[in-house]
Coordinates of N, CA and C in Angstrom, one line a residue:
M15 N -30.3 -84.5 -39.9 CA -29.0 -85.1 -40.0 C -29.0 -86.3 -41.0
L16 N -28.0 -86.4 -41.8 CA -28.0 -87.5 -42.8 C -27.1 -88.6 -42.2
K17 N -27.7 -89.7 -42.0 CA -27.0 -90.9 -41.4 C -26.2 -91.6 -42.5
A18 N -25.2 -92.4 -42.1 CA -24.4 -93.2 -43.0 C -25.3 -94.4 -43.4
A19 N -25.0 -94.8 -44.6 CA -25.8 -96.0 -45.2 C -24.7 -96.9 -45.9
K20 N -23.8 -97.4 -45.1 CA -22.7 -98.2 -45.6 C -23.1 -99.3 -46.5
S21 N -22.3 -99.5 -47.6 CA -22.6 -100.6 -48.5 C -21.2 -101.2 -48.9
K22 N -21.0 -102.5 -48.5 CA -19.7 -103.1 -48.7 C -19.4 -103.2 -50.2
W23 N -20.4 -103.6 -51.0 CA -20.2 -103.7 -52.5 C -19.8 -102.3 -53.1
F24 N -20.5 -101.3 -52.6 CA -20.2 -100.0 -53.1 C -18.8 -99.5 -52.7
E25 N -18.4 -99.8 -51.5 CA -17.0 -99.5 -51.0 C -16.0 -100.2 -51.9
S26 N -16.2 -101.5 -52.2 CA -15.3 -102.2 -53.0 C -15.2 -101.6 -54.4
L27 N -16.3 -101.2 -55.0 CA -16.4 -100.6 -56.3 C -15.7 -99.2 -56.3
F28 N -16.0 -98.5 -55.3 CA -15.4 -97.1 -55.2 C -13.9 -97.2 -54.9
A29 N -13.4 -98.2 -54.2 CA -12.0 -98.4 -54.0 C -11.2 -98.4 -55.3
V30 N -11.7 -99.1 -56.3 CA -11.0 -99.2 -57.6 C -11.0 -97.8 -58.2
Y31 N -12.2 -97.2 -58.2 CA -12.3 -95.8 -58.8 C -11.4 -94.8 -58.1
N32 N -11.4 -94.9 -56.8 CA -10.6 -93.9 -56.0 C -9.1 -94.1 -56.3
T33 N -8.6 -95.3 -56.3 CA -7.2 -95.6 -56.6 C -6.8 -95.0 -58.0
N34 N -7.7 -95.3 -59.0 CA -7.4 -94.8 -60.3 C -7.4 -93.3 -60.4
L35 N -8.4 -92.7 -59.6 CA -8.5 -91.2 -59.6 C -7.2 -90.6 -59.0
L36 N -6.8 -91.1 -57.9 CA -5.6 -90.6 -57.2 C -4.4 -90.8 -58.1
R37 N -4.3 -91.9 -58.8 CA -3.1 -92.1 -59.7 C -3.1 -91.1 -60.8
R38 N -4.3 -90.7 -61.3 CA -4.3 -89.7 -62.4 C -4.0 -88.3 -61.9
R39 N -4.4 -88.0 -60.7 CA -4.2 -86.6 -60.2 C -3.0 -86.3 -59.4
F40 N -2.3 -87.4 -58.9 CA -1.2 -87.2 -58.0 C 0.0 -88.1 -58.5
H41 N 1.2 -87.6 -58.3 CA 2.4 -88.3 -58.6 C 2.6 -89.5 -57.7
S42 N 2.4 -89.3 -56.4 CA 2.5 -90.4 -55.5 C 1.7 -90.1 -54.2
F43 N 1.5 -91.1 -53.4 CA 0.8 -90.9 -52.1 C 1.6 -91.7 -51.1
R44 N 2.4 -91.0 -50.3 CA 3.3 -91.7 -49.4 C 2.8 -91.5 -47.9
F45 N 2.7 -92.7 -47.3 CA 2.0 -92.7 -45.9 C 2.9 -93.4 -44.9
R46 N 3.1 -92.8 -43.8 CA 3.8 -93.5 -42.7 C 3.0 -93.7 -41.5
G47 N 3.0 -94.9 -40.9 CA 2.2 -95.1 -39.7 C 1.1 -96.1 -39.9
L48 N 1.2 -96.9 -41.0 CA 0.1 -97.9 -41.2 C 0.0 -98.9 -40.1
E49 N 1.1 -99.2 -39.5 CA 1.1 -100.1 -38.4 C 0.3 -99.7 -37.2
H50 N 0.1 -98.4 -37.1 CA -0.7 -97.8 -36.0 C -2.2 -98.0 -36.2
L51 N -2.5 -98.2 -37.5 CA -3.9 -98.4 -37.8 C -4.3 -99.8 -38.1
A52 N -3.4 -100.5 -38.8 CA -3.7 -101.9 -39.1 C -3.2 -102.9 -38.1
D53 N -3.8 -102.8 -36.9 CA -3.4 -103.6 -35.8 C -4.0 -105.0 -36.0
P54 N -3.2 -106.1 -36.1 CA -3.8 -107.4 -36.4 C -4.6 -108.0 -35.3
R55 N -4.4 -107.4 -34.1 CA -5.2 -108.0 -32.9 C -6.6 -107.3 -32.9
P56 N -7.6 -108.1 -32.4 CA -8.9 -107.5 -32.2 C -8.8 -106.3 -31.3
P57 N -9.2 -105.1 -31.8 CA -9.1 -103.9 -30.9 C -10.0 -103.9 -29.7
E58 N -9.5 -103.5 -28.6 CA -10.3 -103.5 -27.4 C -11.2 -102.3 -27.4
F59 N -10.8 -101.2 -28.0 CA -11.6 -100.0 -28.0 C -11.7 -99.5 -29.4
P60 N -12.8 -98.8 -29.8 CA -12.8 -98.2 -31.2 C -11.8 -97.1 -31.3
L61 N -11.6 -96.7 -32.6 CA -10.5 -95.7 -32.9 C -11.1 -94.5 -33.5
I62 N -10.7 -93.3 -32.9 CA -11.1 -92.0 -33.4 C -9.9 -91.4 -34.1
I63 N -9.9 -91.1 -35.4 CA -8.8 -90.5 -36.1 C -9.1 -89.1 -36.4
Y64 N -8.3 -88.2 -35.8 CA -8.5 -86.8 -36.0 C -7.4 -86.2 -36.9
A65 N -7.8 -85.5 -38.0 CA -6.8 -85.1 -39.0 C -7.0 -83.6 -39.3
N66 N -5.9 -83.1 -39.8 CA -5.9 -81.7 -40.3 C -6.7 -81.7 -41.7
H67 N -7.2 -80.5 -42.0 CA -8.0 -80.4 -43.2 C -7.4 -79.3 -44.1
T68 N -6.5 -79.8 -45.0 CA -5.8 -78.9 -45.9 C -6.1 -78.9 -47.3
S69 N -7.0 -79.8 -47.7 CA -7.4 -79.9 -49.1 C -8.7 -80.6 -49.3
W70 N -9.4 -80.3 -50.4 CA -10.6 -81.1 -50.7 C -10.4 -82.6 -50.8
W71 N -9.1 -82.9 -51.2 CA -8.8 -84.3 -51.4 C -8.6 -85.1 -50.1
D72 N -8.7 -84.5 -49.0 CA -8.4 -85.2 -47.7 C -9.4 -86.4 -47.5
G73 N -10.6 -86.2 -47.8 CA -11.6 -87.3 -47.6 C -11.3 -88.5 -48.5
L74 N -10.9 -88.3 -49.7 CA -10.6 -89.4 -50.6 C -9.2 -90.0 -50.1
A75 N -8.3 -89.2 -49.7 CA -7.0 -89.8 -49.1 C -7.3 -90.6 -47.9
A76 N -8.2 -90.1 -47.0 CA -8.6 -90.8 -45.8 C -9.2 -92.2 -46.2
F77 N -10.0 -92.2 -47.2 CA -10.6 -93.5 -47.7 C -9.6 -94.4 -48.1
Q78 N -8.6 -93.9 -48.8 CA -7.5 -94.8 -49.3 C -6.7 -95.4 -48.2
I79 N -6.4 -94.6 -47.2 CA -5.7 -95.1 -46.0 C -6.5 -96.1 -45.2
S80 N -7.8 -95.9 -45.1 CA -8.7 -96.8 -44.4 C -8.7 -98.2 -45.1
R81 N -8.8 -98.1 -46.4 CA -8.7 -99.4 -47.2 C -7.4 -100.1 -47.0
A82 N -6.3 -99.4 -47.0 CA -5.0 -100.0 -46.9 C -4.8 -100.6 -45.5
A83 N -5.5 -100.0 -44.5 CA -5.4 -100.5 -43.1 C -6.5 -101.5 -42.8
G84 N -7.4 -101.7 -43.7 CA -8.5 -102.6 -43.4 C -9.5 -102.2 -42.3
L85 N -9.7 -100.9 -42.3 CA -10.6 -100.3 -41.3 C -12.1 -100.3 -41.7
D86 N -12.9 -100.5 -40.7 CA -14.4 -100.3 -40.9 C -14.6 -98.9 -40.5
A87 N -14.4 -98.0 -41.4 CA -14.3 -96.6 -41.1 C -15.6 -95.8 -41.4
F88 N -15.9 -94.8 -40.6 CA -16.9 -93.8 -40.8 C -16.3 -92.4 -40.8
V89 N -17.0 -91.4 -41.3 CA -16.4 -90.1 -41.4 C -17.5 -89.1 -41.2
M90 N -17.2 -88.0 -40.4 CA -18.2 -86.9 -40.2 C -17.9 -85.9 -41.2
M91 N -18.9 -85.4 -41.9 CA -18.8 -84.6 -43.1 C -19.8 -83.4 -43.0
E92 N -19.4 -82.2 -43.4 CA -20.3 -81.1 -43.4 C -21.5 -81.4 -44.3
E93 N -22.7 -81.1 -43.7 CA -23.9 -81.5 -44.4 C -24.1 -80.9 -45.8
R94 N -23.7 -79.7 -46.0 CA -23.8 -79.1 -47.3 C -23.0 -79.8 -48.4
H95 N -21.9 -80.4 -47.9 CA -21.0 -81.1 -48.9 C -21.6 -82.5 -49.1
L96 N -22.1 -83.2 -48.0 CA -22.7 -84.5 -48.1 C -23.9 -84.5 -49.0
R97 N -24.7 -83.4 -48.9 CA -25.9 -83.4 -49.8 C -25.5 -83.3 -51.3
R98 N -24.4 -82.7 -51.5 CA -23.9 -82.6 -52.9 C -23.3 -84.0 -53.4
F99 N -22.5 -84.6 -52.5 CA -21.9 -85.9 -52.8 C -22.6 -87.0 -51.9
F100 N -23.9 -87.2 -52.2 CA -24.7 -88.0 -51.3 C -24.3 -89.5 -51.3
L101 N -23.6 -89.9 -52.4 CA -23.2 -91.3 -52.4 C -22.1 -91.6 -51.4
F102 N -21.5 -90.6 -50.8 CA -20.5 -90.8 -49.8 C -21.1 -91.4 -48.5
R103 N -22.4 -91.3 -48.4 CA -23.1 -92.0 -47.3 C -22.9 -93.5 -47.4
K104 N -22.8 -94.0 -48.6 CA -22.5 -95.5 -48.8 C -21.1 -95.9 -48.4
L105 N -20.2 -94.8 -48.2 CA -18.9 -95.1 -47.8 C -18.7 -94.9 -46.3
G106 N -19.8 -94.5 -45.6 CA -19.7 -94.3 -44.1 C -19.8 -92.9 -43.7
A107 N -20.1 -92.0 -44.6 CA -20.2 -90.5 -44.2 C -21.5 -90.2 -43.6
F108 N -21.5 -89.4 -42.6 CA -22.7 -88.9 -42.0 C -22.5 -87.4 -41.7
S109 N -23.6 -86.6 -41.6 CA -23.5 -85.2 -41.7 C -23.4 -84.5 -40.3
V110 N -22.8 -83.3 -40.4 CA -22.8 -82.4 -39.2 C -23.0 -81.0 -39.7
V111 N -23.8 -80.2 -38.9 CA -23.9 -78.8 -39.2 C -23.3 -78.1 -38.0
R112 N -22.1 -77.6 -38.2 CA -21.3 -77.1 -37.0 C -21.9 -75.7 -36.5
E113 N -22.6 -75.0 -37.4 CA -23.2 -73.8 -37.1 C -24.4 -73.9 -36.2
D114 N -25.0 -75.1 -36.1 CA -26.1 -75.3 -35.2 C -25.7 -76.3 -34.1
P115 N -25.5 -75.7 -32.9 CA -25.1 -76.5 -31.7 C -25.9 -77.8 -31.5
R116 N -27.2 -77.7 -31.5 CA -28.1 -78.8 -31.2 C -27.9 -79.9 -32.3
S117 N -27.8 -79.5 -33.5 CA -27.6 -80.5 -34.6 C -26.3 -81.1 -34.5
A118 N -25.2 -80.3 -34.2 CA -23.9 -80.8 -34.1 C -23.8 -81.8 -33.0
Y119 N -24.5 -81.5 -31.9 CA -24.5 -82.5 -30.8 C -25.1 -83.8 -31.2
R120 N -26.2 -83.8 -31.9 CA -26.9 -85.0 -32.4 C -25.9 -85.8 -33.3
S121 N -25.1 -85.1 -34.1 CA -24.2 -85.8 -34.9 C -23.1 -86.5 -34.1
L122 N -22.6 -85.8 -33.1 CA -21.6 -86.4 -32.2 C -22.2 -87.6 -31.4
E123 N -23.5 -87.5 -31.0 CA -24.1 -88.6 -30.4 C -24.2 -89.8 -31.3
Y124 N -24.6 -89.5 -32.6 CA -24.7 -90.6 -33.6 C -23.3 -91.2 -33.8
G125 N -22.3 -90.4 -34.0 CA -20.9 -91.0 -34.2 C -20.5 -91.8 -33.0
A126 N -20.7 -91.3 -31.8 CA -20.4 -92.1 -30.6 C -21.2 -93.4 -30.6
G127 N -22.4 -93.4 -31.0 CA -23.2 -94.6 -31.0 C -22.7 -95.6 -32.0
L128 N -22.2 -95.2 -33.1 CA -21.6 -96.1 -34.1 C -20.4 -96.8 -33.5
L129 N -19.6 -96.1 -32.7 CA -18.4 -96.7 -32.1 C -18.8 -97.6 -30.9
K130 N -19.8 -97.3 -30.2 CA -20.2 -98.2 -29.1 C -20.8 -99.5 -29.6
E131 N -21.5 -99.4 -30.8 CA -22.1 -100.6 -31.3 C -21.0 -101.7 -31.7
E132 N -19.9 -101.2 -32.2 CA -18.9 -102.2 -32.7 C -17.5 -101.6 -32.4
P133 N -16.8 -102.2 -31.4 CA -15.4 -101.7 -31.1 C -14.4 -101.8 -32.2
A134 N -14.7 -102.6 -33.3 CA -13.7 -102.6 -34.4 C -13.9 -101.5 -35.3
R135 N -14.8 -100.6 -35.1 CA -15.1 -99.5 -36.0 C -14.1 -98.3 -35.7
S136 N -13.9 -97.5 -36.8 CA -13.1 -96.3 -36.7 C -13.9 -95.1 -37.2
L137 N -13.6 -93.9 -36.6 CA -14.3 -92.7 -37.0 C -13.3 -91.6 -37.3
W138 N -13.4 -91.1 -38.5 CA -12.6 -90.0 -39.0 C -13.3 -88.7 -38.7
L139 N -12.6 -87.6 -38.2 CA -13.1 -86.3 -38.2 C -12.0 -85.3 -38.5
F140 N -12.4 -84.2 -39.0 CA -11.5 -83.1 -39.3 C -11.9 -81.9 -38.4
P141 N -11.3 -81.8 -37.2 CA -11.8 -80.9 -36.2 C -11.6 -79.4 -36.5
Q142 N -10.8 -79.1 -37.5 CA -10.7 -77.7 -37.9 C -12.0 -77.1 -38.5
G143 N -12.8 -78.0 -39.1 CA -14.0 -77.6 -39.6 C -14.0 -76.9 -41.0
E144 N -12.9 -76.6 -41.5 CA -12.7 -75.9 -42.8 C -11.4 -76.2 -43.3
I145 N -11.2 -76.0 -44.6 CA -9.9 -76.2 -45.2 C -8.9 -75.1 -44.8
V146 N -7.8 -75.4 -44.3 CA -6.8 -74.5 -43.7 C -5.4 -74.9 -44.2
P147 N -4.6 -74.0 -44.7 CA -3.2 -74.4 -45.1 C -2.5 -75.2 -44.0
A148 N -1.7 -76.2 -44.3 CA -1.0 -77.0 -43.4 C -0.1 -76.2 -42.5
A149 N 0.4 -75.1 -43.0 CA 1.4 -74.3 -42.2 C 0.8 -73.3 -41.3
S150 N -0.6 -73.2 -41.3 CA -1.2 -72.2 -40.4 C -1.1 -72.6 -38.9
R151 N -0.9 -71.6 -38.1 CA -0.8 -71.8 -36.7 C -1.5 -70.6 -36.0
P152 N -2.3 -70.8 -35.0 CA -2.7 -72.1 -34.4 C -3.6 -72.9 -35.3
L153 N -3.9 -74.1 -35.1 CA -4.7 -74.9 -35.9 C -6.2 -74.6 -35.7
C154 N -6.5 -74.1 -34.5 CA -7.9 -73.7 -34.2 C -8.9 -74.8 -34.4
I155 N -8.8 -75.9 -33.7 CA -9.7 -77.0 -33.8 C -11.0 -76.8 -32.9
Y156 N -12.1 -77.4 -33.4 CA -13.3 -77.3 -32.6 C -13.3 -78.2 -31.4
P157 N -14.0 -77.8 -30.3 CA -14.0 -78.7 -29.1 C -14.9 -79.9 -29.3
G158 N -15.5 -80.1 -30.4 CA -16.4 -81.3 -30.6 C -15.6 -82.6 -30.4
I159 N -14.3 -82.6 -30.7 CA -13.6 -83.9 -30.6 C -13.5 -84.3 -29.1
A160 N -13.4 -83.4 -28.2 CA -13.4 -83.8 -26.8 C -14.8 -84.3 -26.4
K161 N -15.8 -83.6 -26.9 CA -17.2 -84.1 -26.6 C -17.5 -85.5 -27.2
L162 N -16.9 -85.7 -28.3 CA -17.1 -87.1 -29.0 C -16.5 -88.1 -28.1
V163 N -15.3 -87.9 -27.6 CA -14.6 -88.8 -26.7 C -15.5 -89.0 -25.4
E164 N -16.0 -88.0 -24.9 CA -16.8 -88.1 -23.7 C -18.1 -89.0 -23.9
L165 N -18.7 -88.8 -25.1 CA -19.9 -89.5 -25.4 C -19.5 -91.0 -25.8
A166 N -18.4 -91.2 -26.4 CA -18.0 -92.6 -26.8 C -17.5 -93.4 -25.7
G167 N -17.0 -92.8 -24.6 CA -16.4 -93.6 -23.5 C -15.0 -94.1 -23.9
D168 N -14.7 -95.2 -23.4 CA -13.4 -95.8 -23.6 C -13.1 -95.9 -25.1
C169 N -12.0 -95.4 -25.6 CA -11.7 -95.4 -27.0 C -10.2 -95.1 -27.2
R170 N -9.8 -95.1 -28.4 CA -8.4 -94.8 -28.8 C -8.5 -93.6 -29.7
V171 N -7.6 -92.6 -29.5 CA -7.5 -91.4 -30.4 C -6.2 -91.4 -31.1
L172 N -6.2 -91.0 -32.3 CA -4.9 -91.0 -33.1 C -4.9 -89.8 -34.0
P173 N -3.8 -89.0 -33.9 CA -3.7 -87.9 -34.9 C -3.2 -88.4 -36.2
L174 N -3.6 -87.7 -37.3 CA -3.1 -88.0 -38.6 C -3.1 -86.8 -39.4
V175 N -2.0 -86.5 -40.2 CA -1.8 -85.3 -40.8 C -1.5 -85.5 -42.3
F176 N -1.9 -84.5 -43.1 CA -1.7 -84.5 -44.6 C -0.9 -83.3 -45.0
S177 N -0.2 -83.5 -46.1 CA 0.5 -82.3 -46.7 C 0.6 -82.6 -48.2
Y178 N 0.4 -81.6 -49.0 CA 0.4 -81.8 -50.5 C 1.6 -81.0 -51.1
K179 N 2.4 -81.6 -51.9 CA 3.6 -80.9 -52.4 C 3.8 -81.0 -53.9
F180 N 4.2 -79.9 -54.5 CA 4.7 -80.0 -55.9 C 6.2 -80.1 -55.8
E181 N 6.8 -81.1 -56.4 CA 8.3 -81.4 -56.3 C 8.9 -81.7 -57.6
G182 N 8.7 -80.8 -58.6 CA 9.3 -81.0 -59.9 C 8.6 -81.9 -60.8
E183 N 7.4 -82.4 -60.4 CA 6.6 -83.2 -61.3 C 5.4 -82.4 -61.7
F184 N 4.7 -82.8 -62.7 CA 3.5 -82.1 -63.2 C 2.4 -82.2 -62.1
E185 N 2.3 -83.4 -61.5 CA 1.2 -83.6 -60.5 C 1.9 -83.5 -59.1
P186 N 1.1 -83.0 -58.1 CA 1.6 -82.9 -56.8 C 1.6 -84.3 -56.1
S187 N 2.3 -84.4 -55.0 CA 2.4 -85.6 -54.2 C 1.6 -85.4 -52.9
I188 N 1.0 -86.5 -52.4 CA 0.4 -86.5 -51.1 C 1.3 -87.1 -50.1
Y189 N 1.5 -86.5 -49.0 CA 2.2 -87.1 -47.9 C 1.3 -87.1 -46.7
A190 N 1.4 -88.2 -45.9 CA 0.5 -88.3 -44.7 C 1.3 -89.1 -43.7
R191 N 1.0 -88.8 -42.4 CA 1.7 -89.6 -41.3 C 0.7 -89.7 -40.2
A192 N 0.7 -90.9 -39.6 CA -0.2 -91.2 -38.5 C 0.6 -91.2 -37.2
G193 N 0.1 -90.7 -36.1 CA 0.7 -90.8 -34.8 C 0.4 -92.1 -34.1
V194 N 0.8 -92.3 -32.9 CA 0.5 -93.5 -32.1 C -0.8 -93.3 -31.4
P195 N -1.7 -94.4 -31.5 CA -3.0 -94.3 -30.8 C -2.8 -94.1 -29.3
Q196 N -3.7 -93.3 -28.7 CA -3.7 -93.1 -27.3 C -5.0 -93.5 -26.7
A197 N -5.0 -94.4 -25.7 CA -6.2 -94.8 -25.0 C -6.7 -93.7 -24.1
V198 N -8.0 -93.4 -24.3 CA -8.6 -92.4 -23.4 C -10.0 -92.9 -23.0
G199 N -10.6 -92.1 -22.1 CA -12.0 -92.5 -21.7 C -12.6 -91.3 -21.1
A200 N -13.9 -91.4 -20.7 CA -14.6 -90.3 -20.1 C -14.0 -89.8 -18.9
E201 N -13.2 -90.6 -18.2 CA -12.6 -90.1 -16.9 C -11.3 -89.3 -17.2
A202 N -10.8 -89.4 -18.4 CA -9.5 -88.7 -18.6 C -9.5 -88.2 -20.1
I203 N -10.3 -87.2 -20.4 CA -10.4 -86.7 -21.7 C -9.3 -85.6 -22.0
P204 N -8.5 -85.8 -23.0 CA -7.5 -84.7 -23.3 C -8.2 -83.4 -23.6
S205 N -7.6 -82.3 -23.3 CA -8.1 -81.0 -23.6 C -8.0 -80.7 -25.1
V206 N -8.7 -79.7 -25.6 CA -8.6 -79.4 -27.0 C -7.2 -78.9 -27.3
G207 N -6.5 -78.3 -26.4 CA -5.2 -77.9 -26.6 C -4.2 -79.1 -26.7
E208 N -4.5 -80.1 -26.0 CA -3.7 -81.3 -26.1 C -3.8 -82.0 -27.4
F209 N -5.1 -82.1 -27.9 CA -5.3 -82.6 -29.2 C -4.6 -81.8 -30.3
E210 N -4.7 -80.5 -30.2 CA -4.0 -79.6 -31.1 C -2.5 -79.8 -31.1
E211 N -2.0 -79.9 -29.9 CA -0.5 -80.0 -29.7 C 0.0 -81.3 -30.4
R212 N -0.7 -82.4 -30.2 CA -0.3 -83.6 -30.8 C -0.3 -83.5 -32.4
M213 N -1.3 -82.8 -32.9 CA -1.3 -82.7 -34.3 C -0.2 -81.8 -34.8
V214 N 0.1 -80.7 -34.1 CA 1.1 -79.8 -34.5 C 2.5 -80.5 -34.5
V215 N 2.8 -81.3 -33.5 CA 4.0 -82.0 -33.4 C 4.1 -83.0 -34.6
L216 N 3.0 -83.7 -34.9 CA 3.1 -84.6 -36.0 C 3.2 -83.9 -37.4
L217 N 2.6 -82.8 -37.5 CA 2.8 -82.0 -38.7 C 4.2 -81.5 -38.9
D218 N 4.9 -81.1 -37.8 CA 6.3 -80.7 -37.9 C 7.2 -81.9 -38.2
E219 N 6.8 -83.1 -37.7 CA 7.6 -84.3 -38.0 C 7.4 -84.7 -39.5
L220 N 6.2 -84.5 -40.0 CA 6.0 -84.8 -41.4 C 6.7 -83.9 -42.3
E221 N 6.7 -82.6 -42.0 CA 7.4 -81.6 -42.8 C 8.9 -81.8 -42.8
G222 N 9.4 -82.2 -41.6 CA 10.8 -82.5 -41.4 C 11.2 -83.7 -42.3
D223 N 10.4 -84.7 -42.4 CA 10.7 -85.9 -43.2 C 10.7 -85.5 -44.7
I224 N 9.8 -84.6 -45.1 CA 9.7 -84.2 -46.5 C 11.0 -83.4 -46.9
V225 N 11.3 -82.4 -46.0 CA 12.5 -81.6 -46.3 C 13.7 -82.4 -46.4
A226 N 13.9 -83.3 -45.4 CA 15.1 -84.1 -45.3 C 15.1 -85.3 -46.3
K227 N 14.0 -85.5 -47.0 CA 13.8 -86.6 -47.9 C 14.0 -87.9 -47.2
D228 N 13.6 -87.9 -45.9 CA 13.7 -89.1 -45.0 C 12.4 -89.9 -45.2
L229 N 12.3 -90.7 -46.3 CA 11.0 -91.3 -46.6 C 11.1 -92.8 -46.5
G230 N 12.1 -93.3 -45.8 CA 12.3 -94.8 -45.8 C 11.2 -95.5 -45.1
G231 N 10.5 -94.8 -44.2 CA 9.4 -95.5 -43.4 C 8.0 -95.3 -44.1
Y232 N 8.0 -94.7 -45.3 CA 6.7 -94.4 -45.9 C 6.4 -95.4 -46.9
E233 N 5.1 -95.8 -47.0 CA 4.6 -96.7 -48.0 C 3.8 -96.0 -49.1
E234 N 3.9 -96.5 -50.3 CA 3.2 -95.9 -51.4 C 1.8 -96.5 -51.5
L235 N 0.7 -95.7 -51.4 CA -0.6 -96.2 -51.4 C -1.4 -96.1 -52.7
I236 N -0.7 -95.6 -53.8 CA -1.3 -95.7 -55.1 C -0.3 -96.3 -56.1

């Protein structure tokens, strides 16, 4: 397993690069729900953010959101991809091999340990395990998210969804929306179906906002 090797100076440097990259490749990046992430109070429990995986850009979009919210964020990433983009370890990425149950369990233990060490930390994961169109149903998420909650103990879980749209511009736009964090613990772990249902509801709300052009509550992140 490849562990995270976070570097604050590298994060700061990469943040400038990432913003410029997103500005070059996308027309806009509209996000709703920053207040659910950027809680000014010291968090009582660490935060697990579970998101749909609809594009290669999701990881960089997640990094942009984390910076906007001031999160000390880590992310679980497929090992074959992390070996290719090894510098992402300096941004808080650590590896998982989903095809190997023992290795996947060690990755979940490692992620839970990061959260237990520091309640102010956040952990991103993409429980679908592969890139899937946002409109696909069912979402078919892996049960590892429930196991992560069990290992982490008391924590908060928050769904977050992405959608990419071409809307008459040369570049596409990124839309994302965060749900309300839910306090959970080892004594009351949501089922995989409940995690999936919250994500589906949020995806439908995001798509409804886009279709209706109801974007008053969205912030521009680039």
